[in-house]
Short mmCIF file of C-alpha atoms and ligand atoms in Angstrom, two decimals:
data_model
loop_
_atom_site.label_atom_id
_atom_site.label_comp_id
_atom_site.label_asym_id
_atom_site.label_seq_id
_atom_site.Cartn_x
_atom_site.Cartn_y
_atom_site.Cartn_z
CA MET A 235 0.00 0.00 0.00
CA LYS A 236 2.78 2.40 1.04
CA LYS A 237 4.64 1.53 -2.18
CA LEU A 238 1.48 2.02 -4.27
CA VAL A 239 0.84 5.51 -2.83
CA LYS A 240 4.51 6.34 -3.35
CA ASN A 241 4.32 5.28 -7.02
CA ILE A 242 1.07 7.13 -7.71
CA LEU A 243 2.02 10.52 -6.26
CA PRO A 244 3.57 12.93 -8.77
CA GLU A 245 7.20 13.97 -8.15
CA THR A 246 6.24 17.58 -7.34
CA ILE A 247 3.96 16.46 -4.48
CA LYS A 248 6.57 14.02 -3.22
CA SER A 249 9.15 16.83 -3.18
CA ILE A 250 6.87 19.03 -1.09
CA ILE A 251 6.21 16.21 1.40
CA ARG A 252 9.90 15.33 1.60
CA ALA A 253 10.84 18.96 2.28
CA SER A 254 8.55 19.21 5.31
CA LYS A 255 10.22 19.28 8.73
CA THR A 256 7.87 16.61 10.13
CA TYR A 257 8.60 14.17 7.31
CA GLN A 258 12.35 14.68 7.68
CA TYR A 259 12.20 14.26 11.45
CA ILE A 260 10.37 10.93 11.20
CA TYR A 261 12.32 9.68 8.18
CA ASN A 262 15.74 10.42 9.70
CA LYS A 263 14.91 8.61 12.94
CA ASN A 264 13.48 5.54 11.19
CA HIS A 265 16.31 5.40 8.71
CA ALA A 266 18.99 5.68 11.40
CA ASN A 267 17.30 2.98 13.45
CA LYS A 268 17.25 0.65 10.43
CA LEU A 269 20.86 1.39 9.48
CA ALA A 270 22.01 0.69 13.05
CA SER A 271 21.12 -2.97 12.66
CA SER A 272 22.08 -3.30 8.97
CA GLY A 273 24.59 -1.54 6.72
CA LYS A 274 25.97 0.87 9.33
CA LYS A 275 26.71 -1.64 12.08
CA LEU A 276 30.21 -1.10 13.38
CA ASP A 277 31.45 -4.55 12.25
CA ILE A 278 30.25 -3.96 8.68
CA CYS A 279 31.90 -0.53 8.54
CA ALA A 280 35.13 -1.93 10.04
CA ASN A 281 35.08 -4.59 7.37
CA GLU A 282 34.66 -1.99 4.62
CA ILE A 283 37.45 0.22 5.95
CA GLY A 284 39.71 -2.83 6.28
CA PHE A 285 39.11 -3.65 2.60
CA TYR A 286 39.64 -0.07 1.46
CA MET A 287 42.93 0.10 3.37
CA LEU A 288 44.05 -3.17 1.78
CA TYR A 289 42.95 -2.07 -1.71
CA THR A 290 44.93 1.15 -1.37
CA GLY A 291 48.04 -0.62 -0.04
CA GLN A 292 48.11 0.95 3.43
CA GLU A 293 50.36 -0.31 6.19
CA LYS A 294 50.18 -0.79 9.95
CA TYR A 295 49.48 2.37 11.99
CA VAL A 296 48.11 4.15 8.91
CA LEU A 297 45.77 6.33 10.99
CA ARG A 298 47.50 6.39 14.36
CA ASN A 299 47.61 10.01 15.61
CA LYS A 300 46.31 11.20 12.26
CA VAL A 301 43.70 13.84 11.44
CA CYS A 302 40.78 12.52 9.36
CA LEU A 303 37.81 14.02 7.56
CA GLU A 304 34.66 12.23 6.53
CA VAL A 305 32.64 13.99 3.85
CA GLY A 306 28.89 13.28 4.06
CA SER A 307 28.93 11.30 7.30
CA GLY A 308 25.19 10.58 7.29
CA TRP A 309 23.02 9.31 10.13
CA LEU A 310 25.31 7.30 12.41
CA LEU A 311 29.01 8.23 11.95
CA THR A 312 30.05 4.57 12.19
CA HIS A 313 32.95 4.97 9.74
CA THR A 314 34.35 7.75 11.93
CA LEU A 315 34.16 5.38 14.93
CA VAL A 316 36.34 2.99 12.92
CA PHE A 317 38.91 5.77 12.43
CA TYR A 318 38.87 6.22 16.22
CA LEU A 319 39.48 2.46 16.66
CA LEU A 320 42.48 2.82 14.34
CA GLY A 321 43.94 5.49 16.62
CA ALA A 322 43.11 8.72 14.74
CA ARG A 323 43.81 11.78 16.92
CA ARG A 324 41.00 13.90 15.52
CA ILE A 325 38.18 13.10 13.15
CA TYR A 326 35.96 15.68 11.51
CA ALA A 327 32.60 14.27 10.44
CA THR A 328 30.90 16.69 8.08
CA ASP A 329 27.60 16.82 6.26
CA ILE A 330 25.68 19.23 4.11
CA GLU A 331 22.60 18.40 6.19
CA PRO A 332 22.55 17.63 9.93
CA LEU A 333 21.29 14.06 9.56
CA LEU A 334 23.09 12.65 12.60
CA GLN A 335 20.90 10.66 15.04
CA CYS A 336 23.19 10.09 18.04
CA GLN A 337 20.67 7.99 19.96
CA TYR A 338 21.08 5.05 17.54
CA ILE A 339 24.89 4.91 17.56
CA SER A 340 25.11 2.60 20.57
CA LYS A 341 22.84 0.12 18.77
CA ALA A 342 25.21 0.09 15.76
CA VAL A 343 28.09 -0.57 18.17
CA SER A 344 26.49 -3.12 20.52
CA GLN A 345 24.85 -5.24 17.78
CA SER A 346 28.19 -5.81 16.11
CA VAL A 347 30.35 -8.91 16.32
CA ASN A 348 33.49 -7.88 18.20
CA TRP A 349 35.91 -10.41 16.75
CA SER A 350 34.92 -9.38 13.22
CA ILE A 351 35.82 -5.75 14.02
CA LEU A 352 39.17 -6.84 15.46
CA ASP A 353 39.93 -9.16 12.54
CA SER A 354 39.08 -6.49 9.96
CA LEU A 355 41.33 -3.86 11.52
CA SER A 356 44.25 -5.69 13.09
CA ASN A 357 46.43 -5.27 9.98
CA PHE A 358 46.40 -1.53 10.64
CA GLU A 359 46.67 -1.11 14.43
CA ASP A 360 47.70 -3.19 17.45
CA ARG A 361 44.87 -5.55 18.24
CA HIS A 362 44.87 -4.91 22.00
CA LEU A 363 44.53 -1.16 21.40
CA ILE A 364 41.60 -1.66 19.03
CA LYS A 365 40.03 -3.88 21.69
CA SER A 366 40.45 -1.34 24.47
CA ARG A 367 39.04 1.47 22.29
CA LEU A 368 36.14 -0.79 21.34
CA ASP A 369 35.48 -1.36 25.04
CA ASN A 370 35.37 2.42 25.45
CA LEU A 371 32.71 2.66 22.75
CA LEU A 372 30.74 -0.25 24.22
CA SER A 373 30.68 1.43 27.62
CA VAL A 374 28.66 4.37 26.22
CA LYS A 375 24.94 3.84 26.74
CA ARG A 376 23.80 6.93 24.87
CA PHE A 377 26.00 8.88 22.50
CA SER A 378 25.84 12.64 22.14
CA ILE A 379 27.87 15.31 20.38
CA GLN A 380 29.87 15.60 23.62
CA THR A 381 30.62 11.87 23.95
CA LEU A 382 31.74 11.85 20.32
CA ARG A 383 34.08 14.74 21.16
CA ASN A 384 35.61 12.64 23.94
CA PHE A 385 36.66 10.20 21.21
CA GLY A 386 38.17 13.03 19.13
CA ILE A 387 35.18 13.19 16.76
CA GLU A 388 33.96 16.67 15.84
CA TYR A 389 30.62 16.86 14.03
CA ILE A 390 30.27 19.81 11.65
CA SER A 391 26.94 20.28 9.89
CA PRO A 392 25.41 21.91 7.96
CA VAL A 393 28.46 22.70 5.87
CA ASP A 394 28.95 22.87 2.12
CA LEU A 395 32.54 21.82 1.39
CA SER A 396 32.30 23.15 -2.16
CA GLN A 397 32.12 26.62 -0.56
CA LYS A 398 34.71 26.30 2.19
CA LEU A 399 36.47 23.84 4.45
CA PRO A 400 35.88 25.06 8.01
CA ILE A 401 38.90 23.20 9.40
CA GLU A 402 42.12 24.86 10.48
CA GLU A 403 44.51 21.91 10.38
CA ASN A 404 45.87 19.80 7.52
CA LEU A 405 44.14 16.51 6.88
CA ASP A 406 45.94 13.17 6.69
CA PHE A 407 43.00 11.13 5.47
CA ILE A 408 39.85 12.20 3.65
CA PHE A 409 37.09 9.67 3.23
CA SER A 410 33.66 9.44 1.69
CA LYS A 411 31.30 6.60 0.98
CA SER A 412 28.31 7.00 -1.34
CA VAL A 413 28.55 10.79 -1.21
CA LEU A 414 30.30 12.27 -4.26
CA GLU A 415 27.55 10.99 -6.57
CA HIS A 416 25.07 13.16 -4.62
CA VAL A 417 27.03 16.38 -5.08
CA PRO A 418 25.63 18.48 -7.95
CA VAL A 419 27.95 18.46 -10.99
CA ALA A 420 28.64 22.21 -10.67
CA ASP A 421 29.95 21.72 -7.10
CA ILE A 422 32.21 18.71 -7.62
CA ILE A 423 35.36 20.48 -8.83
CA PRO A 424 35.21 23.29 -6.21
CA MET A 425 34.70 20.67 -3.49
CA LEU A 426 37.57 18.44 -4.65
CA GLU A 427 39.86 21.46 -5.00
CA ASN A 428 39.05 22.52 -1.43
CA LEU A 429 39.85 19.00 -0.19
CA GLU A 430 43.04 18.89 -2.27
CA ARG A 431 44.26 22.14 -0.70
CA GLU A 432 43.91 20.84 2.87
CA LEU A 433 45.44 17.40 2.33
CA SER A 434 48.74 17.02 4.19
CA GLU A 435 51.89 16.17 2.19
CA GLU A 436 51.76 12.50 3.19
CA GLY A 437 47.97 12.39 3.25
CA PHE A 438 45.61 10.37 1.10
CA MET A 439 41.95 10.20 0.20
CA PHE A 440 39.59 7.35 -0.52
CA HIS A 441 36.17 7.83 -2.08
CA LEU A 442 33.66 5.12 -2.85
CA ILE A 443 31.38 6.46 -5.58
CA HIS A 444 28.16 4.71 -6.49
CA LEU A 445 27.24 5.55 -10.07
CA THR A 446 23.76 4.11 -10.59
CA ASP A 447 20.32 5.70 -10.34
CA HIS A 448 19.40 5.95 -6.64
CA ARG A 449 15.72 6.28 -7.47
CA ASP A 450 15.52 2.53 -8.10
CA LEU A 451 18.96 1.00 -7.62
CA GLU A 452 17.78 -2.57 -7.93
CA ASN A 453 15.51 -2.53 -10.98
CA ASN A 454 16.30 0.62 -12.97
CA PRO A 455 19.95 1.43 -12.36
CA PHE A 456 20.39 3.53 -15.54
CA ASN A 457 17.05 5.23 -15.99
CA PHE A 458 18.32 8.68 -14.95
CA LEU A 459 20.51 8.80 -18.06
CA VAL A 460 17.47 9.73 -20.20
CA TYR A 461 16.75 13.15 -18.66
CA SER A 462 17.73 16.43 -20.28
CA PRO A 463 19.59 18.97 -18.09
CA GLU A 464 16.37 21.06 -17.89
CA ASP A 465 14.49 18.11 -16.42
CA TYR A 466 17.27 17.15 -14.03
CA SER A 467 17.51 19.80 -11.32
CA ARG A 468 20.15 20.19 -8.60
CA GLU A 469 17.66 18.58 -6.26
CA LEU A 470 17.41 15.49 -8.48
CA GLN A 471 21.19 15.37 -8.87
CA THR A 472 21.43 15.20 -5.08
CA ARG A 473 18.62 12.70 -4.67
CA TRP A 474 19.08 10.27 -7.58
CA GLY A 475 22.73 10.95 -8.38
CA ASN A 476 24.66 13.46 -10.47
CA ARG A 477 25.05 10.99 -13.41
CA ILE A 478 28.81 11.57 -13.83
CA ARG A 479 30.16 8.42 -15.52
CA ARG A 480 33.49 6.71 -14.90
CA SER A 481 35.34 8.45 -17.77
CA GLN A 482 34.21 11.88 -16.57
CA TRP A 483 35.34 11.10 -13.02
CA GLN A 484 38.67 10.06 -14.53
CA GLU A 485 38.94 13.44 -16.25
CA ILE A 486 37.95 15.32 -13.09
CA PHE A 487 40.50 13.50 -10.91
CA SER A 488 43.29 13.85 -13.48
CA ASN A 489 42.76 17.61 -13.50
CA LEU A 490 43.59 17.89 -9.78
CA LYS A 491 47.06 19.35 -10.25
CA THR A 492 48.84 18.14 -7.11
CA LEU A 493 47.29 14.70 -6.76
CA ASP A 494 47.80 11.31 -8.37
CA PHE A 495 44.81 9.04 -8.47
CA LYS A 496 44.00 5.45 -9.13
CA PHE A 497 40.74 3.51 -9.42
CA VAL A 498 41.53 0.69 -7.00
CA PHE A 499 38.38 -1.15 -7.98
CA GLU A 500 35.52 -0.71 -10.39
CA TRP A 501 32.39 -2.76 -10.74
CA SER A 502 29.61 -2.72 -13.28
CA ARG A 503 25.98 -3.74 -13.67
CA GLN A 504 25.33 -6.14 -16.54
CA ASP A 505 21.98 -7.47 -15.34
CA LYS A 506 19.74 -4.63 -16.57
CA ALA A 507 19.27 -3.02 -19.99
CA LEU A 508 20.47 0.49 -20.70
CA PRO A 509 17.80 2.97 -21.85
CA THR A 510 17.38 2.94 -25.64
CA GLU A 511 18.24 6.64 -25.76
CA ILE A 512 20.88 8.26 -23.59
CA ASN A 513 20.44 12.00 -23.27
CA PRO A 514 23.13 13.84 -25.28
CA CYS A 515 24.18 15.79 -22.16
CA ILE A 516 25.65 12.61 -20.64
CA GLN A 517 29.40 12.48 -21.16
CA TYR A 518 30.59 8.92 -21.81
CA THR A 519 32.91 6.85 -23.97
CA ASP A 520 31.22 3.47 -24.50
CA GLU A 521 28.69 1.03 -23.07
CA GLU A 522 31.02 -0.17 -20.32
CA ASP A 523 31.50 3.44 -19.23
CA LEU A 524 27.72 3.79 -18.86
CA ARG A 525 27.44 0.48 -17.04
CA THR A 526 30.11 1.16 -14.42
CA SER A 527 28.26 1.09 -11.12
CA HIS A 528 30.93 1.69 -8.45
CA ILE A 529 34.44 3.07 -8.36
CA GLY A 530 36.90 3.11 -5.48
CA VAL A 531 39.17 6.12 -5.88
CA TYR A 532 42.51 6.52 -4.15
CA LEU A 533 44.26 9.91 -4.28
CA LYS A 534 47.64 10.92 -2.99
CA ARG A 535 49.96 13.89 -3.50
CA THR A 536 52.05 13.73 -6.65
CA PRO A 537 55.67 13.42 -5.48
CA GLN A 538 57.50 16.68 -6.28
CA THR A 539 60.70 15.13 -7.57
CA VAL A 540 59.34 12.10 -9.41
CA THR A 541 57.35 12.69 -12.58
CA SER A 542 54.82 9.91 -12.21
CA VAL A 543 54.15 7.01 -9.89
CA GLY A 544 52.57 4.03 -11.64
CA GLY A 545 51.19 6.29 -14.39
CA ASN A 546 48.25 7.32 -12.27
CA LYS A 547 47.74 10.72 -13.89
CA GLN A 548 45.52 8.98 -16.43
C1 LIG B 763 23.88 7.81 0.91
S1 LIG B 763 24.26 8.90 2.19
C2 LIG B 763 25.80 8.21 2.76
C3 LIG B 763 26.07 8.57 4.18
C4 LIG B 763 27.32 7.92 4.78
N1 LIG B 763 28.50 8.28 4.06
C5 LIG B 763 27.15 6.43 4.84
O1 LIG B 763 27.98 5.71 4.26
O2 LIG B 763 26.21 5.98 5.48
C6 LIG B 763 24.75 10.35 1.31
C7 LIG B 763 25.32 11.43 2.19
O3 LIG B 763 25.84 12.46 1.34
C8 LIG B 763 25.48 13.70 1.91
N2 LIG B 763 25.49 14.73 0.84
C9 LIG B 763 24.57 14.95 -0.09
N3 LIG B 763 24.91 16.01 -0.84
C10 LIG B 763 26.09 16.45 -0.36
C11 LIG B 763 26.95 17.53 -0.69
N4 LIG B 763 26.66 18.38 -1.69
N5 LIG B 763 28.06 17.70 0.05
C12 LIG B 763 28.35 16.85 1.06
N6 LIG B 763 27.58 15.82 1.41
C13 LIG B 763 26.46 15.63 0.72
C14 LIG B 763 24.12 13.45 2.51
O4 LIG B 763 23.76 14.47 3.42
C15 LIG B 763 24.34 12.09 3.14
O5 LIG B 763 24.92 12.18 4.39
#
């Protein structure tokens, strides 16, 4: 029934409902509660970070005493808790909208499997230290902005990082998961240039970008490629995805003057048909470019004295 009503209502009405404070209040609470026992459990996030660190060739103590930034930290900040477990000194969790629901964080922590967290992270920090930090997190019954601060986590929202980076110190690690695809096309380069400027000399970034249509990820992953720019507002770019394809991301990252980048993984969707007509505004090279569904992007400063490392300025 809920699905039927959702499908019948025109987009304009849905937008009005979604923009209301009451809807957002209820949605954010329900969503956070769901995420706390699914995709944002601490063990799942530790697992993801462990993989990303392996994919990007990081070594032991990669985050110990480091300063980290998460872009688009969402409802639960569980990835930032993983950076705390790895010994980060300070972690800035930022978001364009204040989505954070602190009251569900302890659920995401306590419903996790402890040994899985330890196994995922022990390549990158001493296991007994991860364990004692995990015990610290488990001892918190109800998280708040202040308890997060006690773990070195500073929540900054609302903030638009394409406008400015409200952080005074250099950043050793910049992370985002499922965020850059929500940033309107016009804001991507200013945002990446702001991040580039604040990255420390030895610092690195990792961004997981999800390139399919968020309106119906499962059944219609490419449908958004049919819309003309006039029919695809900034609001839709944020909601369904900005539609930047792999080759355009490649171009954007190669234009960052002081950074080398590498796609450390890329996956594609072959199970669904592409639309018969792709709008001419979509920049792409071939079918595979359109079908790419996820990219994992690793960026690091270009060494000053060496012309190229591994040919990553693609
Ligand atoms: C799919 S959620 C992912 C949240 C979190 N990274 C996670 O893995 O659960 C997308 C996030 O991107 C944020 N976002 C959307 N547009 C943004 C923008 N222009 N700048 C920064 N963050 C943005 C949203 O507020 C939200 O937190």
